[in-house]
Amino acid sequence: EAHGGHVVKTTGDGFHAAFATADEGLLAAIAAQRALDGAAWPATGPLRVRMGLHTGGASLRDGDYFGGSLNRAARLMAVAHGGQVVCSRATADLARDDLPGGVELVDLGEHRLRDLSRPERVFQVHAPGLTRTFAPLESLDAYAGNLPAQLSSFVGRERDVADLVRLLDEKRLVTLTGVGGVGKTRLALQVAAEALPAFADGSWLCELASVRDPTGVVDAAAGVFRVTARPGLGLEESLVAYLGDQELLIVLDNCEHVLRPVAALVTAIEVACPNVRVLATSREGLSVRGEQIFAVPSLDVPNDTTDLEVMSACEAVRLFVDRAQEAKAAFVIDAGNAEAVAQVCRRLDGVPLAIELAAARITTMNPRELAQRLDRRFRLLTGGDRAAIERHQTLRATIDWSYDLLTESERQLLDRVAVFADGCTLQAVEVVAAGDPIASDDVYELLANLVARSLVVVDDTAPDTRYRLLETIRQYGEERLAETGDVDAVRTRHCDHYTDFARVVQRHSYGREQIEWLARLAREHDNVIAAMAYALDTQDLERAMRLLCDLPSPNIQVDDVVFLDADPVLALPGAADHPGSSVALMFAGYQAWSRGDDPLASELCVRALAAERRLGRRAEAHVEMFVSALRASLATNAGALGEAADHDLEAARCARRDDLPVMAAWYLGGAANNLGWLDPETARSLAREGLALARQTGAPIAIAMNLVALGQALAPDDPDEARVLLDETMQHETAPAYEHPSLLASIAFAAALVAAWRTALRATSRAMHHQLRSGRAVPPLILGGIVNLAARGLAERLPEAAAVLQGAVVVVFQRVTPSIEGATTGTTAQPSTIADFMAGVRRDTTQLLIETLGEARVRELRAQGAVKTEDQALVYARTHIDEYLATLERAAV
C-alpha cells in the first residue's frame, strides 16, 4: 500500500497484489524482499519468498481480477527461486526509465513458461540489499521432454488442470475422454507441463493420430524415445526395458482408432515400469485395469447475460473473445453484442474447437450474424430438434458449416490437402492437389480462400511459407476424400512429389546451396515418412526403392535428420534383385551403426558392396564412398583412429572419382580430424588440402569440417591461429538452419586443446541440444567427452555445477569405457588419443575443484551428478552453460 498497490487476495502461502504502474510494483517487491531479509527469524531461519511481476489488461469481478495477465504473472513467479524478483518484458519496458539509482533489470533470456504459449523474456531485479545469484529459472527449458510450444493461449479449465495433476499423483493411468474438438489434447499438454517438476525424466508427447496400422503404436512410442530393438528383444520389450527405471509422464494422444494396441502397450508399461505415468486422450476409455477415466467437459457457457462482467468471466466466452481478438484485434465484448456471443457459445455447447472456428469468422460476420447462421445450420442437420444434438454432432455441424460455405473447387482442394503430414509448401499443393477440375494456376487463389476462412493455417516463420490443417479438419478432409474415391490418386501424387523432392535435395546437397536444401528436407520430415509409408502400404517396390535411394545420406544431413528405415524396403518381394538394393543395404548399415550394433553395420557394408558388384554399379548412388565413410565411423568407435583416417581417405578418393568435390573435401577433413590426435603434421597437410577444395566449392559443411580439423592439428604449435580458425568454424556451424552435431563436438575438443573455453562451451551446448532432441546425434564416447569438457569450462566460475557434471559424466562413460574416477592429478602436454586427452582434462578439472571447494564437497556434488540420467545431465549442463555465457555477454556489453 505504501507503493500505491493493494492486496487483491491471499492464496494460502502467497499474495496477489495489483498496482497502477509497473515501477510501483517493482519498488514494492524490492521493499518486501528487504523487509523479509531484515526480519528476525529465531526458530525457522530466513523465509525466502519468490516474486513475479507482469503488466497487462485484466477484468475485475467481485473484487478479484481475471485474465491471461494474471496467469502470466503467476507463471513468472513459479519459475523463480526464494528471494528472487523476476518480471516480464512488458513490466521491464514500462518500469525501466523510472527506477531509482542502484536498481537494474538483468536480462535472463527467453524462457518457456508452463502455459506452453509464447516464450517470455524474463528479467531479474537487482537492487542493493537483494540476493543476486540464484540457480537457473525453473522454466520448461530446465526439464527433459518434448512438449511442443502452442500457437495460442490456454484459456480456462484451471480447476480441471489442478484436479488432473492431483490424479496423476495417485493414479498411474489417466484417460481423458470426450468428443473430438472438446480440447482433450490441449488439456493433456497443459497438465503435462504443470506436472513436469514431479517427473525427474520429464514429460513426453506421443502423437498417434497419424498411426494407421495397429502395429505402428509401439513404433510411434519407441520413436519418441529413440529406442530401437535390442539384441534378442522385440521393439516393445526394448521400449519397456528402457522405461523400466525412468520417472516420467507419457502423453498418448488420439488413441481412439488404435485402442487395443494402446491398451496392450500401457499394460506392459504398468507391469514393468513402476515410476511411469500415462496420460491418454481418447474418445473412449482404454479398458485397462487401474485406469482412471476423466471425462473432459465442454467449457462453461453463460446462462445469464444481464451482468456483463459475470458473462465475460465465463470460460466459453473468454475463449471466444481471445480467439476473436487474434483474428480482429479491435474486437471487444460489450452490451451490444454480449447476448449474441452468449448464443454462439451456447449453440456450440462450449466445444472449444467449434468456438474457435466460429470466432475466426468475426472478420466477416458480427456476433449476431454468427448466431443466426449457426441456428439455421443446426436445424438443417437435426430436423429442428435442438435437444437431440449430441456433442460430436455439434462439432461436425461446425465443420460441415464451414465446409458448405466453400465452392466445389475449394472443397476438393481442402480434401486433397488432407494427405499432407505436418504442413506443406505452396509448390507441393500445386503438384499434389491440382487435377481435374483444379488447375495448377488456380491453386494459390483457392488456398488463400481457405486461409481466409481459417480452415488452413499459415506458418510464415520458415524461409518458405507453409500451410497446414488443424488435425480435426485434416481428418474431416480425409473422410471427404475417401468418399470421392480419389485417395489413391492423390496419395500417389504425394509419394511421387516427395520422391522427386528428395532427388532434387540430394543433387543440391553436394553444392553451394546444400544448407538451404538440407534445411528444406528437414522441414519435410513427416511428408517424406508418409510417402514411404504409402509405398510400403501398397507394396510398391519401385517407389520405395526410388525414395530410399534418392534421399541424401544421413551423415551429411543437418538438424532434423530424415532417417528412412531400410529394413521394410529390403523385405519387399523382389528387393534383393532390385538395382537399388546395394543402397538399401548401405542405409541399413548406417541404421545399425546409429543404434550401436557395429558388427551388423560392418556386415551390411560387405553385403552392400557385394550387391553392387552383382547387380552393377549405380554411379549416382555412391555406395563405395558411403560404405568407406561408415567404416571410418566404425573404426573411430573402436578407437582405431589411423584405420578410420584410411577409410576416410578412401571415401575421398571415391568422391573424386564420382566428381563430388564437396564430399572429397568433407572426407579429407574427416581424415585430418582423426589423424590430428596421432600425426598432427600429416593432419595439417590433409586439412589444408581439404580446406582449399572446400572453399572452391563454397559448401559450408565441408569448409567447417576442414577448419576444425586444421585448428585441432595446429593447436599444439600455433594456438593463436587455431583459435582464429575455430572462431570462423563456429560462424559456419551456427548459421541459421544448419548445425551438424558431430562437427560441434569436434569444435569443442579442438577449442579445449587451446583453452578457448567460451567457444568450447558454446559448441558443447549446441551438441547437447541435438542429442536431447534426437537421442542419437552424438556417439556415447564423444558425448561423455563433451560433458567432461563442459565441466572444465565451468570449473573456474561455476565450480559446484562443474562438480555435479563430473559425477554425471561417469554414468555416460560407463557405457563405453572403464571408469576414469581413479585418474591421478597431472596433465598430458600433447595427448595422443581422445581418451588420453579426456583423462587429462578431467584431472585438471578435479584439481581446480578441490582447490576451490575442498575434496569432501567435490565428492558430495559428484554423487548428486552420478544419480542423474543422461538427459537430466545434459539439461543441467545446458542450463548452466547458457546462463554462464549470457553473463559473459552481458558483461562484455
mmCIF file of C-alpha atoms in Angstrom, residues 344-482:
data_model
loop_
_atom_site.group_PDB
_atom_site.id
_atom_site.type_symbol
_atom_site.label_atom_id
_atom_site.label_comp_id
_atom_site.label_asym_id
_atom_site.label_seq_id
_atom_site.Cartn_x
_atom_site.Cartn_y
_atom_site.Cartn_z
ATOM 1 C CA VAL A 344 -22.895 -18.625 -30.163
ATOM 2 C CA CYS A 345 -21.240 -20.237 -27.147
ATOM 3 C CA ARG A 346 -24.457 -21.966 -26.103
ATOM 4 C CA ARG A 347 -25.275 -23.164 -29.654
ATOM 5 C CA LEU A 348 -21.820 -24.684 -29.856
ATOM 6 C CA ASP A 349 -22.227 -26.357 -26.441
ATOM 7 C CA GLY A 350 -18.972 -24.872 -25.225
ATOM 8 C CA VAL A 351 -16.908 -27.146 -27.521
ATOM 9 C CA PRO A 352 -13.554 -25.337 -27.858
ATOM 10 C CA LEU A 353 -12.793 -26.191 -31.487
ATOM 11 C CA ALA A 354 -16.281 -25.157 -32.569
ATOM 12 C CA ILE A 355 -15.934 -21.882 -30.677
ATOM 13 C CA GLU A 356 -12.542 -21.212 -32.212
ATOM 14 C CA LEU A 357 -13.867 -21.802 -35.721
ATOM 15 C CA ALA A 358 -16.802 -19.505 -35.078
ATOM 16 C CA ALA A 359 -14.631 -16.794 -33.505
ATOM 17 C CA ALA A 360 -12.367 -16.826 -36.560
ATOM 18 C CA ARG A 361 -15.393 -15.707 -38.625
ATOM 19 C CA ILE A 362 -15.531 -12.441 -36.738
ATOM 20 C CA THR A 363 -13.592 -10.825 -39.607
ATOM 21 C CA THR A 364 -16.550 -11.330 -41.959
ATOM 22 C CA MET A 365 -19.591 -11.576 -39.633
ATOM 23 C CA ASN A 366 -20.612 -9.831 -36.452
ATOM 24 C CA PRO A 367 -21.687 -11.938 -33.426
ATOM 25 C CA ARG A 368 -25.393 -11.507 -34.214
ATOM 26 C CA GLU A 369 -24.927 -12.809 -37.766
ATOM 27 C CA LEU A 370 -22.837 -15.683 -36.463
ATOM 28 C CA ALA A 371 -25.575 -16.673 -34.036
ATOM 29 C CA GLN A 372 -28.220 -16.556 -36.753
ATOM 30 C CA ARG A 373 -26.169 -18.643 -39.158
ATOM 31 C CA LEU A 374 -25.414 -21.285 -36.580
ATOM 32 C CA ASP A 375 -29.052 -21.552 -35.641
ATOM 33 C CA ARG A 376 -30.126 -22.258 -39.212
ATOM 34 C CA ARG A 377 -27.368 -24.790 -39.738
ATOM 35 C CA PHE A 378 -28.337 -26.789 -36.644
ATOM 36 C CA ARG A 379 -31.931 -27.024 -37.786
ATOM 37 C CA LEU A 380 -30.796 -28.273 -41.189
ATOM 38 C CA LEU A 381 -28.678 -31.014 -39.649
ATOM 39 C CA THR A 382 -31.079 -32.175 -36.927
ATOM 40 C CA GLY A 383 -34.519 -31.674 -38.367
ATOM 41 C CA GLY A 384 -35.168 -28.815 -35.983
ATOM 42 C CA ASP A 385 -34.745 -30.916 -32.822
ATOM 43 C CA ARG A 386 -32.114 -28.870 -30.975
ATOM 44 C CA ALA A 387 -32.272 -31.092 -27.903
ATOM 45 C CA ALA A 388 -31.244 -34.154 -29.911
ATOM 46 C CA ILE A 389 -27.844 -32.756 -30.835
ATOM 47 C CA GLU A 390 -25.002 -34.676 -29.228
ATOM 48 C CA ARG A 391 -21.611 -33.121 -28.801
ATOM 49 C CA HIS A 392 -19.983 -34.926 -31.677
ATOM 50 C CA GLN A 393 -22.833 -33.762 -33.883
ATOM 51 C CA THR A 394 -22.250 -30.218 -32.701
ATOM 52 C CA LEU A 395 -18.607 -30.340 -33.749
ATOM 53 C CA ARG A 396 -19.468 -31.981 -37.035
ATOM 54 C CA ALA A 397 -22.074 -29.321 -37.661
ATOM 55 C CA THR A 398 -19.495 -26.616 -37.141
ATOM 56 C CA ILE A 399 -17.062 -28.198 -39.587
ATOM 57 C CA ASP A 400 -19.850 -29.019 -42.035
ATOM 58 C CA TRP A 401 -20.939 -25.420 -41.847
ATOM 59 C CA SER A 402 -17.500 -24.117 -42.748
ATOM 60 C CA TYR A 403 -17.197 -26.777 -45.450
ATOM 61 C CA ASP A 404 -20.572 -25.980 -47.002
ATOM 62 C CA LEU A 405 -19.622 -22.334 -47.334
ATOM 63 C CA LEU A 406 -16.855 -23.300 -49.772
ATOM 64 C CA THR A 407 -17.088 -23.569 -53.527
ATOM 65 C CA GLU A 408 -16.802 -27.013 -55.047
ATOM 66 C CA SER A 409 -13.168 -26.378 -56.058
ATOM 67 C CA GLU A 410 -12.297 -25.119 -52.556
ATOM 68 C CA ARG A 411 -13.823 -28.272 -51.040
ATOM 69 C CA GLN A 412 -11.843 -30.512 -53.365
ATOM 70 C CA LEU A 413 -8.623 -28.652 -52.554
ATOM 71 C CA LEU A 414 -9.274 -28.937 -48.801
ATOM 72 C CA ASP A 415 -9.885 -32.690 -49.154
ATOM 73 C CA ARG A 416 -6.676 -33.191 -51.102
ATOM 74 C CA VAL A 417 -4.539 -31.052 -48.765
ATOM 75 C CA ALA A 418 -5.516 -33.531 -46.025
ATOM 76 C CA VAL A 419 -2.912 -36.005 -47.382
ATOM 77 C CA PHE A 420 -0.023 -33.796 -46.223
ATOM 78 C CA ALA A 421 1.623 -34.531 -42.885
ATOM 79 C CA ASP A 422 2.562 -31.515 -40.748
ATOM 80 C CA GLY A 423 2.038 -28.956 -43.481
ATOM 81 C CA CYS A 424 3.447 -28.309 -46.921
ATOM 82 C CA THR A 425 4.616 -25.603 -49.293
ATOM 83 C CA LEU A 426 2.537 -23.930 -51.985
ATOM 84 C CA GLN A 427 4.557 -25.749 -54.646
ATOM 85 C CA ALA A 428 3.659 -29.096 -53.064
ATOM 86 C CA VAL A 429 -0.036 -28.199 -53.054
ATOM 87 C CA GLU A 430 0.170 -27.178 -56.711
ATOM 88 C CA VAL A 431 1.656 -30.568 -57.637
ATOM 89 C CA VAL A 432 -0.299 -32.914 -55.371
ATOM 90 C CA ALA A 433 -3.699 -31.254 -55.045
ATOM 91 C CA ALA A 434 -4.097 -30.000 -58.625
ATOM 92 C CA GLY A 435 -6.004 -32.116 -61.112
ATOM 93 C CA ASP A 436 -9.414 -32.207 -62.731
ATOM 94 C CA PRO A 437 -11.156 -29.856 -62.171
ATOM 95 C CA ILE A 438 -8.493 -27.816 -60.293
ATOM 96 C CA ALA A 439 -5.825 -26.243 -62.497
ATOM 97 C CA SER A 440 -2.367 -25.604 -61.035
ATOM 98 C CA ASP A 441 -2.751 -21.891 -61.748
ATOM 99 C CA ASP A 442 -5.888 -21.771 -59.596
ATOM 100 C CA VAL A 443 -4.380 -23.466 -56.535
ATOM 101 C CA TYR A 444 -2.951 -20.354 -54.901
ATOM 102 C CA GLU A 445 -6.217 -18.403 -55.034
ATOM 103 C CA LEU A 446 -8.183 -21.349 -53.705
ATOM 104 C CA LEU A 447 -5.644 -21.932 -50.930
ATOM 105 C CA ALA A 448 -5.750 -18.240 -49.986
ATOM 106 C CA ASN A 449 -9.531 -18.533 -49.674
ATOM 107 C CA LEU A 450 -9.155 -21.479 -47.310
ATOM 108 C CA VAL A 451 -6.662 -19.485 -45.238
ATOM 109 C CA ALA A 452 -9.063 -16.578 -45.057
ATOM 110 C CA ARG A 453 -11.787 -18.938 -43.819
ATOM 111 C CA SER A 454 -9.409 -20.235 -41.080
ATOM 112 C CA LEU A 455 -9.526 -23.770 -42.426
ATOM 113 C CA VAL A 456 -5.841 -23.678 -43.365
ATOM 114 C CA VAL A 457 -3.182 -22.331 -41.000
ATOM 115 C CA VAL A 458 -0.241 -20.343 -42.368
ATOM 116 C CA ASP A 459 3.229 -20.631 -40.856
ATOM 117 C CA ASP A 460 5.488 -17.890 -42.206
ATOM 118 C CA THR A 461 8.318 -18.344 -39.679
ATOM 119 C CA ALA A 462 10.302 -20.594 -42.036
ATOM 120 C CA PRO A 463 12.055 -19.313 -45.179
ATOM 121 C CA ASP A 464 9.311 -20.899 -47.282
ATOM 122 C CA THR A 465 5.712 -20.288 -46.178
ATOM 123 C CA ARG A 466 3.974 -23.487 -45.069
ATOM 124 C CA TYR A 467 0.310 -24.399 -44.944
ATOM 125 C CA ARG A 468 -1.305 -26.950 -42.667
ATOM 126 C CA LEU A 469 -4.699 -28.135 -41.491
ATOM 127 C CA LEU A 470 -5.712 -28.417 -37.876
ATOM 128 C CA GLU A 471 -5.789 -32.110 -37.106
ATOM 129 C CA THR A 472 -9.563 -32.331 -36.738
ATOM 130 C CA ILE A 473 -10.041 -30.547 -40.049
ATOM 131 C CA ARG A 474 -7.430 -32.804 -41.652
ATOM 132 C CA GLN A 475 -9.282 -35.915 -40.501
ATOM 133 C CA TYR A 476 -12.521 -34.443 -41.767
ATOM 134 C CA GLY A 477 -10.877 -33.789 -45.137
ATOM 135 C CA GLU A 478 -9.554 -37.351 -45.243
ATOM 136 C CA GLU A 479 -13.081 -38.691 -44.764
ATOM 137 C CA ARG A 480 -14.408 -36.475 -47.535
ATOM 138 C CA LEU A 481 -11.558 -37.502 -49.830
ATOM 139 C CA ALA A 482 -12.343 -41.179 -49.196
#
